[in-house]
Amino acid sequence: MLNFNFQNPTKIHFGEGKIKAISKEIPLNARVLVVYGGGSIKSNGVYQQVIDALTEHTWFEFSGIEPNPTYNTLMKAQDIIKEKKIDYLLAVGGGSVVDGAKFIAAAALYEDDGKGNDPWDILAKQQAVSSALPIGVVLTLPATGSESNGNSVVTRDGNKLPFSSPLLRPLFAVLDPSVTFSLSDRQIGNGVVDAFIHTIEQYLTYSVNGKVQDRFSEGLMQTLIEEGPKALSAATKDDLDVRANIMWSATMALNGLIGAGVPQDWSTHMIGHELTGAFGIDHARTLSIVLPAVMKVRREQKREKLLQYAERVWQLNEGEDDARIDQAIRLTEAFFEKMQVPTRLSHVKLGRTDIDLLMERLKVHGMTALGERSDITLDISREILTQAL
Ligand code: NZQ
Ligand code: ZN
């Protein structure tokens, strides 16, 4: 096992009816900005529950954070923050709203040294975040794990870039699985697949004998494989336990626990971000296209873990090693198809000629040494994208 430090200070309030917990979590003297997206929280009753819980607080609101939040939208929040002397952010929504709140929180306390620097430098130049407003979360879409990690992804002019800081970890997150009943099938499928791929990117590398991490990851993947399709099936989509298991899996997949002490491979995500930045494809749908290709192209480097995955996640215990790896990859693709996400570039109407643009962007963004051993060069990324055609 590799050495590691692990600290996850986000307090979780999990369960139906838990949104009212925010009234005690946010200090009464705070000046709160409630940030949200395009309005789903107004039609599913979450907004009402939030404002009922904030009756004793001084609060304002900022809405319109779009999926794959943009710099331009997020910077607009700075005016109200200054004007109303906001000192606490409450993000109510999915990963985009939570990620957006993190950028707003960092930009609000960003120190302008008068030399033309800009909060975008936090992403473009990976400048460290030196301080940020505190953030609380009411999560409405289980997928990203953003509710209890320090990561965020923001887009500016088609450049979709990640950044991270421990200062951006939410202080608390409310996870009420009943608020996920209003999700469309598309967002359910996206969420389950995103959480699955977060897990596998911290697992499908090389063995360091991290038994606890491996078995946690295998448990999360098995849970998502079992429960994900139930959330799409008419007979079981109203089952609160199905939603609860998906929601908790998604949080556990990217709260730092399973990735501590093991190598990680974020190549699928980094290549996927270019697909979203260039062509606007939903985050999870980029991953379901890229991951199977990564498994095929990096088959030799990941051989030992692919066999462990085949045996422990898919119970493939018999036959030749190569046949079991092939079957595990096929079953992974079949699971994605069940979740109604694409597994090929052609499924989203992209072809060989689009790969050049993606390669150019990977290069500009410095994504030239990806993977658990930093050995996925641009040439190998091209091979992966070609495999995904
Ligand atoms: O904007 P509203 O009206 O709220 O609608 C949203 C949005 O249209 C809707 N929605 C959310 N909860 C709902 C709901 N509709 C009905 N009922 C509900 N309960 O769903 C749509 C998609 O929301 P979004 O927040 O964009 O989805 P998701 O949670 O998948 O977040 C995706 C973003 O997170 C980033 C992605 O790159 C992408 O930008 N990620 C963040 C990560 C992190 N911070 O750790 C890691 C991930 O790998 C990922 O990169
Ligand atoms: Zn993701």
Short mmCIF file of C-alpha atoms and ligand atoms in Angstrom, two decimals:
data_model
loop_
_atom_site.label_atom_id
_atom_site.label_comp_id
_atom_site.label_asym_id
_atom_site.label_seq_id
_atom_site.Cartn_x
_atom_site.Cartn_y
_atom_site.Cartn_z
CA MET A 1 0.00 0.00 0.00
CA LEU A 2 1.21 3.55 -0.65
CA ASN A 3 1.58 6.08 2.16
CA PHE A 4 -1.30 8.47 2.55
CA ASN A 5 -3.06 11.14 4.61
CA PHE A 6 -6.79 10.93 4.81
CA GLN A 7 -9.15 13.52 6.24
CA ASN A 8 -12.74 14.06 5.21
CA PRO A 9 -14.35 16.70 7.39
CA THR A 10 -17.68 16.95 5.51
CA LYS A 11 -20.51 16.12 7.89
CA ILE A 12 -23.19 14.05 6.16
CA HIS A 13 -26.91 14.24 6.97
CA PHE A 14 -28.36 11.24 5.18
CA GLY A 15 -32.02 10.31 4.76
CA GLU A 16 -35.51 11.40 3.86
CA GLY A 17 -36.57 14.69 5.43
CA LYS A 18 -33.04 15.73 6.38
CA ILE A 19 -32.99 19.07 4.54
CA LYS A 20 -34.19 20.82 7.69
CA ALA A 21 -30.81 20.03 9.27
CA ILE A 22 -29.37 23.03 7.41
CA SER A 23 -31.04 25.40 9.85
CA LYS A 24 -28.71 24.18 12.62
CA GLU A 25 -25.62 23.67 10.46
CA ILE A 26 -25.42 27.22 9.15
CA PRO A 27 -24.58 29.77 11.87
CA LEU A 28 -27.49 32.12 12.57
CA ASN A 29 -25.35 35.20 12.06
CA ALA A 30 -24.18 34.06 8.61
CA ARG A 31 -25.15 35.98 5.48
CA VAL A 32 -26.04 33.11 3.18
CA LEU A 33 -26.10 32.94 -0.61
CA VAL A 34 -28.25 30.03 -1.82
CA VAL A 35 -26.89 29.02 -5.24
CA TYR A 36 -28.73 26.75 -7.62
CA GLY A 37 -29.18 25.77 -11.25
CA GLY A 38 -31.91 26.05 -13.82
CA GLY A 39 -34.89 25.60 -11.53
CA SER A 40 -35.43 21.85 -10.99
CA ILE A 41 -35.35 22.58 -7.24
CA LYS A 42 -38.43 24.77 -7.64
CA SER A 43 -40.52 22.08 -9.33
CA ASN A 44 -39.56 19.20 -7.03
CA GLY A 45 -40.11 20.98 -3.71
CA VAL A 46 -36.45 21.15 -2.64
CA TYR A 47 -36.35 24.97 -2.85
CA GLN A 48 -39.38 25.24 -0.55
CA GLN A 49 -37.78 22.90 1.99
CA VAL A 50 -34.59 24.96 1.91
CA ILE A 51 -36.30 28.30 2.44
CA ASP A 52 -38.49 26.84 5.18
CA ALA A 53 -35.31 25.76 6.95
CA LEU A 54 -33.73 29.21 6.54
CA THR A 55 -36.53 31.32 8.05
CA GLU A 56 -34.27 32.48 10.89
CA HIS A 57 -31.34 33.23 8.59
CA THR A 58 -30.42 36.18 6.41
CA TRP A 59 -30.22 34.78 2.91
CA PHE A 60 -30.09 35.78 -0.76
CA GLU A 61 -30.04 33.73 -3.92
CA PHE A 62 -28.08 33.28 -7.14
CA SER A 63 -29.47 30.95 -9.80
CA GLY A 64 -28.77 29.89 -13.36
CA ILE A 65 -25.67 27.74 -12.87
CA GLU A 66 -25.73 25.54 -15.94
CA PRO A 67 -24.62 21.91 -16.36
CA ASN A 68 -20.82 22.04 -16.85
CA PRO A 69 -20.72 25.45 -15.13
CA THR A 70 -19.03 28.29 -16.93
CA TYR A 71 -16.63 30.92 -15.66
CA ASN A 72 -18.79 33.70 -17.14
CA THR A 73 -21.90 32.63 -15.24
CA LEU A 74 -20.05 32.02 -11.98
CA MET A 75 -18.27 35.38 -12.02
CA LYS A 76 -21.69 37.09 -12.05
CA ALA A 77 -22.20 35.92 -8.47
CA GLN A 78 -19.36 38.18 -7.29
CA ASP A 79 -21.52 41.33 -7.45
CA ILE A 80 -24.16 40.05 -5.06
CA ILE A 81 -21.47 38.62 -2.78
CA LYS A 82 -19.87 42.06 -2.42
CA GLU A 83 -23.11 43.99 -2.28
CA LYS A 84 -24.78 41.78 0.34
CA LYS A 85 -21.57 40.96 2.25
CA ILE A 86 -22.13 37.24 1.79
CA ASP A 87 -20.00 35.03 4.01
CA TYR A 88 -21.55 31.55 3.50
CA LEU A 89 -22.60 29.62 0.38
CA LEU A 90 -25.34 26.99 0.30
CA ALA A 91 -25.22 24.98 -2.95
CA VAL A 92 -28.52 23.27 -3.78
CA GLY A 93 -28.28 20.99 -6.80
CA GLY A 94 -26.11 18.49 -8.64
CA GLY A 95 -22.38 18.41 -9.27
CA SER A 96 -22.46 21.46 -11.51
CA VAL A 97 -24.02 23.66 -8.84
CA VAL A 98 -21.68 22.33 -6.13
CA ASP A 99 -18.62 22.75 -8.38
CA GLY A 100 -19.86 26.21 -9.33
CA ALA A 101 -20.23 27.16 -5.66
CA LYS A 102 -16.64 26.07 -5.06
CA PHE A 103 -15.35 28.36 -7.78
CA ILE A 104 -17.53 31.22 -6.50
CA ALA A 105 -16.19 30.57 -2.96
CA ALA A 106 -12.57 30.72 -4.12
CA ALA A 107 -13.09 33.68 -6.47
CA ALA A 108 -14.77 35.71 -3.69
CA LEU A 109 -11.61 35.71 -1.59
CA TYR A 110 -9.13 35.66 -4.46
CA GLU A 111 -6.41 38.23 -3.94
CA ASP A 112 -6.06 40.61 -6.81
CA ASP A 113 -2.46 41.83 -6.74
CA GLY A 114 -3.19 44.53 -9.31
CA LYS A 115 -1.03 42.80 -11.91
CA GLY A 116 -3.92 41.64 -14.03
CA ASN A 117 -4.37 38.28 -12.38
CA ASP A 118 -7.74 36.64 -12.49
CA PRO A 119 -9.49 33.82 -10.57
CA TRP A 120 -9.29 31.77 -13.79
CA ASP A 121 -5.57 31.40 -12.95
CA ILE A 122 -6.69 28.92 -10.26
CA LEU A 123 -7.56 26.58 -13.13
CA ALA A 124 -5.40 27.70 -16.03
CA LYS A 125 -2.21 28.08 -13.96
CA GLN A 126 -3.23 25.69 -11.17
CA GLN A 127 -2.64 28.54 -8.70
CA ALA A 128 -3.29 27.37 -5.13
CA VAL A 129 -6.50 28.51 -3.46
CA SER A 130 -5.43 30.54 -0.42
CA SER A 131 -8.85 31.09 1.12
CA ALA A 132 -12.49 30.46 0.30
CA LEU A 133 -15.96 31.10 1.68
CA PRO A 134 -17.45 28.18 3.65
CA ILE A 135 -19.83 25.94 1.69
CA GLY A 136 -22.78 23.75 2.69
CA VAL A 137 -24.58 21.46 0.22
CA VAL A 138 -28.05 20.08 -0.39
CA LEU A 139 -27.38 17.44 -3.03
CA THR A 140 -30.06 16.63 -5.62
CA LEU A 141 -28.17 14.39 -8.06
CA PRO A 142 -25.96 11.52 -6.92
CA ALA A 143 -22.98 11.30 -9.29
CA THR A 144 -19.90 13.41 -8.78
CA GLY A 145 -19.02 13.12 -5.09
CA SER A 146 -18.51 16.90 -5.19
CA GLU A 147 -20.62 17.18 -2.01
CA SER A 148 -17.75 15.84 0.09
CA ASN A 149 -14.58 16.47 -1.87
CA GLY A 150 -12.47 19.52 -2.69
CA ASN A 151 -12.68 19.16 -6.47
CA SER A 152 -14.40 21.32 -9.05
CA VAL A 153 -14.51 21.52 -12.84
CA VAL A 154 -15.23 24.80 -14.64
CA THR A 155 -15.45 25.65 -18.33
CA ARG A 156 -14.33 28.83 -20.07
CA ASP A 157 -14.54 29.19 -23.85
CA GLY A 158 -14.74 25.43 -24.32
CA ASN A 159 -11.78 24.79 -22.01
CA LYS A 160 -13.06 22.48 -19.27
CA LEU A 161 -10.49 22.36 -16.48
CA PRO A 162 -10.37 20.79 -13.01
CA PHE A 163 -8.98 22.31 -9.81
CA SER A 164 -8.89 21.20 -6.23
CA SER A 165 -8.27 22.44 -2.71
CA PRO A 166 -8.97 21.09 0.78
CA LEU A 167 -10.37 24.58 1.53
CA LEU A 168 -13.25 23.84 -0.83
CA ARG A 169 -14.57 20.73 0.87
CA PRO A 170 -18.14 21.40 1.93
CA LEU A 171 -18.58 21.68 5.70
CA PHE A 172 -21.74 19.59 5.50
CA ALA A 173 -23.88 17.88 2.89
CA VAL A 174 -27.52 16.84 3.08
CA LEU A 175 -28.19 13.64 1.13
CA ASP A 176 -31.92 12.99 0.94
CA PRO A 177 -32.45 10.17 -1.56
CA SER A 178 -36.14 11.05 -1.98
CA VAL A 179 -35.18 14.26 -3.83
CA THR A 180 -33.73 12.09 -6.60
CA PHE A 181 -37.18 10.77 -7.62
CA SER A 182 -37.62 13.78 -9.89
CA LEU A 183 -34.49 12.98 -11.93
CA SER A 184 -34.93 12.07 -15.58
CA ASP A 185 -33.77 8.63 -16.73
CA ARG A 186 -30.95 10.38 -18.53
CA GLN A 187 -29.63 11.98 -15.33
CA ILE A 188 -30.06 8.73 -13.37
CA GLY A 189 -28.04 6.84 -15.98
CA ASN A 190 -25.41 9.57 -16.08
CA GLY A 191 -25.08 9.63 -12.29
CA VAL A 192 -24.70 5.88 -11.81
CA VAL A 193 -22.14 5.63 -14.62
CA ASP A 194 -20.12 8.62 -13.35
CA ALA A 195 -19.93 7.08 -9.86
CA PHE A 196 -18.96 3.69 -11.30
CA ILE A 197 -16.17 5.24 -13.35
CA HIS A 198 -14.87 7.24 -10.39
CA THR A 199 -14.54 3.94 -8.58
CA ILE A 200 -12.88 2.07 -11.40
CA GLU A 201 -10.38 4.89 -12.06
CA GLN A 202 -9.08 4.42 -8.53
CA TYR A 203 -9.03 0.63 -8.86
CA LEU A 204 -8.06 -0.48 -12.35
CA THR A 205 -4.34 0.37 -12.14
CA TYR A 206 -1.70 -1.97 -10.68
CA SER A 207 -1.78 -3.83 -7.42
CA VAL A 208 -0.16 -2.34 -4.31
CA ASN A 209 -1.88 -4.92 -2.10
CA GLY A 210 -4.40 -2.35 -0.87
CA LYS A 211 -6.95 -4.95 0.18
CA VAL A 212 -9.30 -2.60 2.01
CA GLN A 213 -9.38 -0.11 -0.87
CA ASP A 214 -9.86 -2.87 -3.45
CA ARG A 215 -12.71 -4.53 -1.60
CA PHE A 216 -14.45 -1.21 -0.87
CA SER A 217 -14.20 -0.41 -4.58
CA GLU A 218 -15.48 -3.82 -5.64
CA GLY A 219 -18.42 -3.41 -3.23
CA LEU A 220 -19.27 -0.01 -4.66
CA MET A 221 -19.10 -1.28 -8.24
CA GLN A 222 -21.27 -4.28 -7.42
CA THR A 223 -23.81 -2.05 -5.68
CA LEU A 224 -24.02 0.29 -8.66
CA ILE A 225 -24.32 -2.66 -11.09
CA GLU A 226 -27.16 -4.11 -8.98
CA GLU A 227 -29.05 -0.95 -8.06
CA GLY A 228 -28.46 1.30 -11.08
CA PRO A 229 -30.78 -0.55 -13.48
CA LYS A 230 -33.47 -0.72 -10.76
CA ALA A 231 -33.66 3.08 -10.72
CA LEU A 232 -34.57 2.94 -14.42
CA SER A 233 -37.07 0.11 -14.20
CA ALA A 234 -40.76 1.00 -13.80
CA ALA A 235 -41.22 -1.66 -11.11
CA THR A 236 -38.45 -0.38 -8.81
CA LYS A 237 -37.75 3.25 -9.70
CA ASP A 238 -39.86 4.49 -6.75
CA ASP A 239 -37.96 2.38 -4.23
CA LEU A 240 -36.28 4.69 -1.72
CA ASP A 241 -33.69 2.08 -0.78
CA VAL A 242 -32.57 1.80 -4.40
CA ARG A 243 -32.07 5.58 -4.47
CA ALA A 244 -30.35 5.54 -1.07
CA ASN A 245 -27.86 2.88 -2.13
CA ILE A 246 -27.03 4.77 -5.31
CA MET A 247 -26.67 8.06 -3.47
CA TRP A 248 -24.36 6.71 -0.79
CA SER A 249 -22.28 4.80 -3.38
CA ALA A 250 -21.75 7.96 -5.41
CA THR A 251 -20.55 9.89 -2.35
CA MET A 252 -18.26 7.09 -1.19
CA ALA A 253 -16.82 6.72 -4.68
CA LEU A 254 -15.17 10.13 -4.61
CA ASN A 255 -14.84 11.31 -1.02
CA GLY A 256 -11.17 10.35 -0.88
CA LEU A 257 -11.56 7.04 0.98
CA ILE A 258 -11.09 4.41 -1.75
CA GLY A 259 -8.33 6.38 -3.48
CA ALA A 260 -6.16 6.81 -0.38
CA GLY A 261 -3.02 4.67 -0.57
CA VAL A 262 -3.56 3.32 -4.09
CA PRO A 263 -2.49 4.46 -7.56
CA GLN A 264 -5.12 6.31 -9.58
CA ASP A 265 -5.74 6.64 -13.30
CA TRP A 266 -7.82 9.68 -14.30
CA SER A 267 -7.15 9.34 -18.04
CA THR A 268 -10.79 8.55 -18.86
CA HIS A 269 -11.88 11.74 -17.08
CA MET A 270 -9.22 13.95 -18.65
CA ILE A 271 -9.99 12.73 -22.17
CA GLY A 272 -13.72 12.94 -21.36
CA HIS A 273 -13.43 16.60 -20.30
CA GLU A 274 -12.18 17.42 -23.81
CA LEU A 275 -15.23 15.72 -25.31
CA THR A 276 -17.50 17.87 -23.15
CA GLY A 277 -15.50 21.05 -23.77
CA ALA A 278 -15.39 20.59 -27.54
CA PHE A 279 -18.75 18.95 -28.24
CA GLY A 280 -20.96 19.57 -25.17
CA ILE A 281 -21.49 15.87 -24.43
CA ASP A 282 -22.77 15.11 -20.89
CA HIS A 283 -19.89 14.33 -18.52
CA ALA A 284 -20.84 10.70 -17.79
CA ARG A 285 -21.50 9.98 -21.47
CA THR A 286 -17.96 10.97 -22.36
CA LEU A 287 -16.69 8.52 -19.75
CA SER A 288 -18.82 5.58 -20.93
CA ILE A 289 -17.34 6.09 -24.39
CA VAL A 290 -13.71 6.43 -23.27
CA LEU A 291 -13.42 3.85 -20.46
CA PRO A 292 -13.99 0.67 -22.53
CA ALA A 293 -11.37 1.91 -24.98
CA VAL A 294 -8.90 2.56 -22.12
CA MET A 295 -9.51 -0.99 -20.86
CA LYS A 296 -8.75 -2.38 -24.32
CA VAL A 297 -5.72 -0.23 -25.14
CA ARG A 298 -4.15 -0.55 -21.63
CA ARG A 299 -5.01 -4.22 -21.29
CA GLU A 300 -1.40 -5.40 -20.77
CA GLN A 301 -0.50 -2.66 -18.27
CA LYS A 302 -3.70 -3.31 -16.29
CA ARG A 303 -3.75 -7.07 -16.77
CA GLU A 304 -3.52 -8.14 -13.13
CA LYS A 305 -6.27 -5.76 -12.01
CA LEU A 306 -8.46 -6.58 -15.01
CA LEU A 307 -8.35 -10.23 -13.96
CA GLN A 308 -9.18 -9.32 -10.36
CA TYR A 309 -12.05 -7.15 -11.64
CA ALA A 310 -13.33 -10.01 -13.83
CA GLU A 311 -13.26 -12.44 -10.94
CA ARG A 312 -14.49 -10.34 -8.05
CA VAL A 313 -16.92 -7.93 -9.70
CA TRP A 314 -18.31 -10.17 -12.46
CA GLN A 315 -17.64 -13.62 -10.92
CA LEU A 316 -15.76 -14.79 -14.03
CA ASN A 317 -13.77 -17.63 -12.49
CA GLU A 318 -13.34 -20.04 -15.35
CA GLY A 319 -11.61 -20.12 -18.71
CA GLU A 320 -8.47 -18.56 -20.13
CA ASP A 321 -7.26 -15.26 -18.69
CA ASP A 322 -7.68 -13.40 -21.97
CA ALA A 323 -11.20 -14.67 -22.47
CA ARG A 324 -12.14 -13.54 -18.95
CA ILE A 325 -10.73 -10.06 -19.57
CA ASP A 326 -12.66 -9.82 -22.85
CA GLN A 327 -15.83 -10.89 -21.10
CA ALA A 328 -15.33 -8.40 -18.23
CA ILE A 329 -14.98 -5.56 -20.74
CA ARG A 330 -18.08 -6.77 -22.61
CA LEU A 331 -20.08 -6.93 -19.37
CA THR A 332 -18.94 -3.41 -18.45
CA GLU A 333 -20.20 -2.14 -21.80
CA ALA A 334 -23.46 -4.06 -21.37
CA PHE A 335 -23.94 -2.42 -17.96
CA PHE A 336 -23.46 1.02 -19.52
CA GLU A 337 -25.95 0.13 -22.25
CA LYS A 338 -28.46 -0.88 -19.55
CA MET A 339 -27.93 2.54 -18.02
CA GLN A 340 -28.74 3.98 -21.45
CA VAL A 341 -25.43 5.75 -22.06
CA PRO A 342 -23.35 5.57 -25.26
CA THR A 343 -20.21 3.42 -25.50
CA ARG A 344 -18.81 4.60 -28.84
CA LEU A 345 -17.96 7.96 -30.41
CA SER A 346 -20.24 7.00 -33.31
CA HIS A 347 -23.16 6.83 -30.84
CA VAL A 348 -22.78 10.60 -30.34
CA LYS A 349 -22.19 11.19 -34.05
CA LEU A 350 -18.45 11.78 -33.80
CA GLY A 351 -15.93 10.23 -36.15
CA ARG A 352 -12.26 9.95 -37.03
CA THR A 353 -11.98 13.57 -38.19
CA ASP A 354 -13.09 14.87 -34.77
CA ILE A 355 -10.17 13.17 -33.04
CA ASP A 356 -7.67 15.79 -34.30
CA LEU A 357 -9.45 18.58 -32.44
CA LEU A 358 -9.51 16.51 -29.25
CA MET A 359 -5.79 15.79 -29.58
CA GLU A 360 -5.02 19.46 -30.04
CA ARG A 361 -6.93 20.31 -26.87
CA LEU A 362 -5.31 17.57 -24.81
CA LYS A 363 -1.97 19.01 -25.84
CA VAL A 364 -2.89 22.63 -25.05
CA HIS A 365 -4.19 21.55 -21.64
CA GLY A 366 -1.00 19.69 -20.83
CA MET A 367 -2.69 16.27 -20.78
CA THR A 368 0.35 14.59 -22.22
CA ALA A 369 1.28 12.12 -19.48
CA LEU A 370 -1.92 10.57 -18.15
CA GLY A 371 -2.63 7.34 -16.29
CA GLU A 372 -1.41 5.71 -13.09
CA ARG A 373 2.18 5.69 -14.39
CA SER A 374 1.95 8.96 -16.34
CA ASP A 375 2.74 6.95 -19.45
CA ILE A 376 -0.38 7.65 -21.52
CA THR A 377 1.19 9.96 -24.08
CA LEU A 378 -0.70 11.89 -26.73
CA ASP A 379 -0.10 9.03 -29.15
CA ILE A 380 -1.72 6.59 -26.75
CA SER A 381 -4.66 8.96 -26.16
CA ARG A 382 -5.13 8.99 -29.93
CA GLU A 383 -5.09 5.21 -29.92
CA ILE A 384 -7.74 5.22 -27.16
CA LEU A 385 -9.98 7.64 -29.08
CA THR A 386 -9.51 5.62 -32.27
CA GLN A 387 -10.45 2.46 -30.38
CA ALA A 388 -13.61 4.28 -29.18
CA LEU A 389 -14.83 5.12 -32.71
O1 NZQ B 1 -30.03 22.98 -13.23
P1 NZQ B 1 -31.17 22.23 -12.67
O2 NZQ B 1 -32.48 22.80 -13.00
O3 NZQ B 1 -31.02 21.95 -11.20
O4 NZQ B 1 -31.21 20.78 -13.42
C1 NZQ B 1 -30.17 19.84 -13.33
C2 NZQ B 1 -29.35 19.74 -14.61
O5 NZQ B 1 -30.10 20.12 -15.72
C3 NZQ B 1 -30.79 18.46 -13.25
N1 NZQ B 1 -31.12 18.04 -11.88
C4 NZQ B 1 -30.31 17.99 -10.80
N2 NZQ B 1 -30.96 17.45 -9.75
C5 NZQ B 1 -32.23 17.19 -10.16
C6 NZQ B 1 -32.33 17.56 -11.52
N3 NZQ B 1 -33.48 17.41 -12.22
C7 NZQ B 1 -34.53 16.88 -11.59
N4 NZQ B 1 -34.50 16.48 -10.29
C8 NZQ B 1 -33.37 16.60 -9.55
N5 NZQ B 1 -33.34 16.15 -8.27
O6 NZQ B 1 -29.81 17.59 -13.77
C9 NZQ B 1 -29.06 18.26 -14.76
C10 NZQ B 1 -27.60 17.92 -14.64
O7 NZQ B 1 -27.08 18.44 -13.43
P2 NZQ B 1 -25.50 18.49 -13.17
O8 NZQ B 1 -25.31 19.13 -11.83
O9 NZQ B 1 -24.82 19.10 -14.34
O10 NZQ B 1 -25.10 16.96 -13.13
P3 NZQ B 1 -23.94 16.21 -12.37
O11 NZQ B 1 -24.25 16.07 -10.92
O12 NZQ B 1 -23.73 14.98 -13.15
O13 NZQ B 1 -22.67 17.17 -12.46
C11 NZQ B 1 -21.85 17.19 -13.60
C12 NZQ B 1 -20.71 18.18 -13.41
O14 NZQ B 1 -19.85 17.77 -12.34
C13 NZQ B 1 -18.50 17.67 -12.81
C14 NZQ B 1 -18.70 17.32 -14.27
O15 NZQ B 1 -17.53 17.53 -15.02
C15 NZQ B 1 -19.82 18.23 -14.66
O16 NZQ B 1 -19.38 19.53 -14.90
N6 NZQ B 1 -17.74 16.71 -12.00
C16 NZQ B 1 -17.35 17.07 -10.77
C17 NZQ B 1 -16.57 16.28 -9.97
C18 NZQ B 1 -16.14 16.68 -8.63
N7 NZQ B 1 -16.41 17.90 -8.21
O17 NZQ B 1 -15.52 15.91 -7.91
C19 NZQ B 1 -16.08 14.97 -10.42
C20 NZQ B 1 -16.77 14.47 -11.64
O18 NZQ B 1 -15.90 13.58 -12.29
C21 NZQ B 1 -17.19 15.52 -12.60
O19 NZQ B 1 -16.12 15.92 -13.42
ZN ZN B 2 -16.86 12.07 -13.17
#
